Amino acid sequence: MLNRRTVFVAAVLAAAAIVKPVHAEDRSVVKPADAKDKSILVASTTSTQDSGLFEHILPLFKQKTGIDVKVVAQGTGQALDTGRRGDADVVFVHAKSAEEKFLAEGAGVKRYPVMYNDFVLIGPKSDPAGIKGMKDVAKAFQTIKEKQAPFVSRGDRSGTHIAELAIWNKDAGIDIEKEKGPWYKSIGQGMGAALNNAAASNAYVLSDRGTWLSFKNKGDLQILVEGDKRLFNQYGVMLVNPDKHPYVKKDLGQQFIDWLVSPEGQKAIADYKINGEQLFYPNASDPSA
């Protein structure tokens, strides 16, 4: 008989169309100490998956340790909820305030900074709002609203969505829930879908740089605003609390975390590039990150 966690993992990975199948024995909770099962489940963001980072680093980790890492790619909010339910061993996300809340609830053991990149404001080359080259992202958002230019929001509680809302509500001083109109489209989907939607509708969209660089269907979209310090995008990793969820594979999960923040793991992250451009910058040595 399949347990709840096994059913969850199989359903989510099937829905995400991940090539490697997940079998019942991979997430069995009947024998939590089974030494033959050297696999862990990581709930992570769509950006780490869609950018191709995991495809680059996970084979290196498996070669080093023999541990197979299965990834459920979700928005950060969903990934943290997956950890809260004990349906993952590790969460690897990018919304520091939400990560600190996760720890405060006792859902995670410790947060480790891993790497950073940045968000970029993407839009059509025609640039109907006239924001190209702006260095103040809040001003760019205000201008988009004033011109009622099409804007696509992920609307999925992801780290990118959280960052977008912070710019609207805090930096630009716009209560977007109250002040949005037909020009603002919240789709409740991942970064790839948001970029596809923006490309199809000549709309603006906030994206993490890693997914943008690996995105194939750019169409007439381009980076219009970048470099504002408010666009900084930090990633952190945490072990799900085994005291709350006894079937969490704490030893294997901690090995993955330790490798990510080790010189070897940090080099693997730094070495990942697309067309010669580095997507993520390791900073595990910065305790304040």
C-alpha positions as semicolon CSV with decimal commas, in nm:
position;residue;x (nm);y (nm);z (nm)
1;M;0,000;0,000;0,000
2;L;0,139;0,339;-0,098
3;N;0,186;0,599;0,171
4;R;0,081;0,963;0,136
5;R;0,432;1,091;0,069
6;T;0,492;0,836;-0,207
7;V;0,164;0,925;-0,375
8;F;0,246;1,297;-0,353
9;V;0,590;1,259;-0,504
10;A;0,472;1,036;-0,787
11;A;0,185;1,270;-0,872
12;V;0,391;1,589;-0,867
13;L;0,682;1,451;-1,065
14;A;0,446;1,300;-1,323
15;A;0,266;1,633;-1,355
16;A;0,598;1,812;-1,398
17;A;0,691;1,567;-1,675
18;I;1,023;1,484;-1,513
19;V;1,184;1,213;-1,721
20;K;1,309;0,995;-1,439
21;P;1,015;0,799;-1,291
22;V;0,962;0,782;-0,917
23;H;0,876;0,436;-0,790
24;A;0,708;0,354;-0,462
25;E;1,027;0,212;-0,317
26;D;1,205;0,543;-0,377
27;R;0,995;0,718;-0,111
28;S;0,906;0,423;0,108
29;V;0,860;0,507;0,473
30;V;0,848;0,143;0,576
31;K;1,226;0,122;0,615
32;P;1,354;0,473;0,690
33;A;1,702;0,339;0,767
34;D;1,729;0,131;0,448
35;A;2,087;0,183;0,333
36;K;2,002;0,070;-0,021
37;D;1,785;0,375;-0,081
38;K;2,034;0,650;-0,160
39;S;1,790;0,902;-0,295
40;I;1,647;1,227;-0,163
41;L;1,369;1,459;-0,271
42;V;1,444;1,830;-0,304
43;A;1,157;2,078;-0,329
44;S;1,301;2,368;-0,524
45;T;1,206;2,662;-0,739
46;T;1,122;2,655;-1,106
47;S;1,418;2,885;-1,172
48;T;1,680;2,633;-1,056
49;Q;1,512;2,370;-1,273
50;D;1,424;2,580;-1,579
51;S;1,766;2,744;-1,592
52;G;1,931;2,405;-1,633
53;L;2,135;2,436;-1,313
54;F;2,024;2,103;-1,168
55;E;2,096;1,924;-1,492
56;H;2,451;2,054;-1,458
57;I;2,523;1,999;-1,087
58;L;2,324;1,690;-0,988
59;P;2,528;1,441;-1,196
60;L;2,843;1,580;-1,031
61;F;2,691;1,532;-0,686
62;K;2,578;1,178;-0,765
63;Q;2,919;1,089;-0,903
64;K;3,075;1,213;-0,578
65;T;2,829;1,056;-0,331
66;G;2,615;0,800;-0,510
67;I;2,305;0,988;-0,392
68;D;2,027;1,034;-0,645
69;V;1,846;1,368;-0,615
70;K;1,489;1,394;-0,739
71;V;1,359;1,748;-0,779
72;V;1,005;1,879;-0,746
73;A;1,014;2,222;-0,913
74;Q;0,752;2,457;-0,770
75;G;0,714;2,819;-0,676
76;T;0,899;2,897;-0,352
77;G;0,576;2,919;-0,151
78;Q;0,464;2,579;-0,275
79;A;0,809;2,430;-0,220
80;L;0,811;2,548;0,141
81;D;0,462;2,404;0,189
82;T;0,590;2,074;0,053
83;G;0,863;2,087;0,319
84;R;0,611;2,176;0,590
85;R;0,416;1,860;0,509
86;G;0,732;1,649;0,524
87;D;0,696;1,559;0,157
88;A;1,058;1,656;0,083
89;D;1,393;1,611;0,253
90;V;1,545;1,944;0,150
91;V;1,407;2,278;0,028
92;F;1,617;2,498;-0,201
93;V;1,440;2,829;-0,263
94;H;1,481;3,206;-0,302
95;A;1,272;3,421;-0,070
96;K;1,470;3,492;0,246
97;S;1,177;3,629;0,451
98;A;0,968;3,321;0,371
99;E;1,266;3,095;0,449
100;E;1,313;3,262;0,789
101;K;0,943;3,212;0,863
102;F;0,984;2,844;0,770
103;L;1,265;2,815;1,025
104;A;1,075;3,009;1,292
105;E;0,789;2,760;1,261
106;G;1,032;2,476;1,326
107;A;0,973;2,333;0,978
108;G;1,342;2,351;0,888
109;V;1,668;2,294;1,074
110;K;1,905;2,565;0,950
111;R;1,927;2,798;0,649
112;Y;2,245;2,801;0,441
113;P;2,305;3,071;0,178
114;V;2,411;2,910;-0,149
115;M;2,421;3,153;-0,440
116;Y;2,267;3,461;-0,595
117;N;2,183;3,619;-0,924
118;D;1,934;3,894;-1,000
119;F;1,592;3,968;-1,137
120;V;1,548;4,155;-1,463
121;L;1,249;4,343;-1,600
122;I;1,170;4,205;-1,943
123;G;0,954;4,369;-2,205
124;P;0,888;4,401;-2,580
125;K;1,138;4,583;-2,799
126;S;0,860;4,832;-2,884
127;D;0,861;4,928;-2,511
128;P;0,516;5,097;-2,496
129;A;0,580;5,226;-2,143
130;G;0,915;5,380;-2,238
131;I;1,114;5,228;-1,951
132;K;1,420;5,097;-2,133
133;G;1,743;5,183;-1,955
134;M;1,582;5,298;-1,631
135;K;1,795;5,223;-1,324
136;D;1,506;5,263;-1,077
137;V;1,285;4,953;-1,100
138;A;1,015;5,112;-0,880
139;K;0,987;5,404;-1,123
140;A;0,964;5,157;-1,411
141;F;0,675;4,977;-1,238
142;Q;0,499;5,308;-1,169
143;T;0,535;5,403;-1,536
144;I;0,396;5,067;-1,653
145;K;0,089;5,125;-1,436
146;E;0,048;5,485;-1,550
147;K;0,060;5,378;-1,915
148;Q;-0,149;5,067;-1,836
149;A;0,096;4,868;-2,044
150;P;0,042;4,490;-2,040
151;F;0,217;4,319;-1,748
152;V;0,229;3,945;-1,674
153;S;0,260;3,832;-1,312
154;R;0,337;3,475;-1,214
155;G;0,083;3,501;-0,933
156;D;0,203;3,172;-0,782
157;R;0,365;3,266;-0,448
158;S;0,706;3,193;-0,598
159;G;1,019;3,382;-0,497
160;T;0,988;3,584;-0,816
161;H;0,625;3,665;-0,743
162;I;0,713;3,769;-0,386
163;A;0,988;3,996;-0,524
164;E;0,747;4,146;-0,778
165;L;0,486;4,221;-0,510
166;A;0,752;4,386;-0,291
167;I;0,840;4,621;-0,578
168;W;0,476;4,711;-0,643
169;N;0,362;4,745;-0,284
170;K;0,672;4,863;-0,097
171;D;0,904;5,029;-0,347
172;A;0,655;5,174;-0,596
173;G;0,389;5,246;-0,333
174;I;0,116;5,077;-0,535
175;D;-0,132;4,835;-0,376
176;I;-0,141;4,618;-0,683
177;E;-0,430;4,403;-0,561
178;K;-0,651;4,711;-0,535
179;E;-0,509;4,912;-0,824
180;K;-0,456;4,648;-1,092
181;G;-0,668;4,660;-1,405
182;P;-0,711;4,461;-1,727
183;W;-0,351;4,549;-1,815
184;Y;-0,226;4,332;-1,523
185;K;-0,254;3,958;-1,585
186;S;-0,186;3,714;-1,301
187;I;-0,148;3,364;-1,443
188;G;-0,067;3,141;-1,141
189;Q;0,206;2,957;-1,333
190;G;0,582;2,921;-1,346
191;M;0,851;3,140;-1,497
192;G;0,860;2,969;-1,835
193;A;0,484;3,005;-1,876
194;A;0,501;3,371;-1,771
195;L;0,772;3,444;-2,028
196;N;0,578;3,262;-2,298
197;N;0,267;3,460;-2,207
198;A;0,461;3,787;-2,218
199;A;0,613;3,698;-2,555
200;A;0,269;3,620;-2,697
201;S;0,108;3,939;-2,566
202;N;0,396;4,193;-2,592
203;A;0,385;4,236;-2,216
204;Y;0,631;4,322;-1,941
205;V;0,733;4,055;-1,690
206;L;0,978;4,021;-1,401
207;S;1,209;3,722;-1,443
208;D;1,511;3,574;-1,271
209;R;1,810;3,614;-1,498
210;G;1,893;3,243;-1,503
211;T;1,560;3,138;-1,651
212;W;1,569;3,429;-1,896
213;L;1,913;3,332;-2,027
214;S;1,805;2,971;-2,080
215;F;1,464;3,065;-2,225
216;K;1,440;2,970;-2,592
217;N;1,121;3,151;-2,701
218;K;1,235;3,510;-2,647
219;G;1,056;3,648;-2,952
220;D;1,058;4,030;-2,935
221;L;1,130;4,034;-2,562
222;Q;1,449;4,182;-2,419
223;I;1,590;4,304;-2,087
224;L;1,478;4,663;-2,035
225;V;1,562;4,732;-1,669
226;E;1,844;4,575;-1,466
227;G;2,104;4,658;-1,206
228;D;1,884;4,807;-0,933
229;K;1,999;4,668;-0,595
230;R;1,635;4,582;-0,521
231;L;1,658;4,318;-0,794
232;F;1,912;4,111;-0,598
233;N;1,804;3,745;-0,582
234;Q;1,947;3,524;-0,306
235;Y;1,901;3,145;-0,282
236;G;1,909;2,939;0,037
237;V;1,885;2,571;0,124
238;M;1,740;2,401;0,435
239;L;1,695;2,050;0,568
240;V;1,334;1,969;0,653
241;N;1,308;1,911;1,029
242;P;1,337;1,537;1,098
243;D;1,204;1,589;1,451
244;K;0,869;1,683;1,296
245;H;0,890;1,434;1,011
246;P;1,083;1,121;1,114
247;Y;1,106;0,986;0,759
248;V;1,311;1,278;0,635
249;K;1,645;1,139;0,517
250;K;1,846;1,375;0,731
251;D;2,190;1,225;0,671
252;L;2,154;1,209;0,292
253;G;1,985;1,548;0,280
254;Q;2,260;1,706;0,488
255;Q;2,522;1,555;0,257
256;F;2,357;1,737;-0,033
257;I;2,351;2,065;0,160
258;D;2,712;2,024;0,270
259;W;2,818;1,960;-0,090
260;L;2,630;2,266;-0,222
261;V;2,813;2,496;0,020
262;S;3,151;2,322;-0,012
263;P;3,424;2,457;-0,242
264;E;3,348;2,175;-0,486
265;G;2,973;2,250;-0,497
266;Q;3,028;2,623;-0,515
267;K;3,267;2,577;-0,809
268;A;3,010;2,357;-0,987
269;I;2,753;2,636;-0,952
270;A;2,996;2,901;-1,075
271;D;3,097;2,686;-1,371
272;Y;2,743;2,668;-1,507
273;K;2,717;2,907;-1,801
274;I;2,503;2,963;-2,108
275;N;2,677;3,113;-2,411
276;G;2,966;3,204;-2,185
277;E;2,747;3,393;-1,936
278;Q;2,744;3,282;-1,572
279;L;2,390;3,228;-1,437
280;F;2,451;3,198;-1,061
281;Y;2,718;3,335;-0,827
282;P;2,809;3,123;-0,524
283;N;2,818;3,302;-0,188
284;A;2,793;3,031;0,078
285;S;3,080;3,202;0,262
286;D;2,867;3,512;0,329
287;P;2,680;3,446;0,658
288;S;2,456;3,749;0,609
289;A;2,331;3,644;0,265
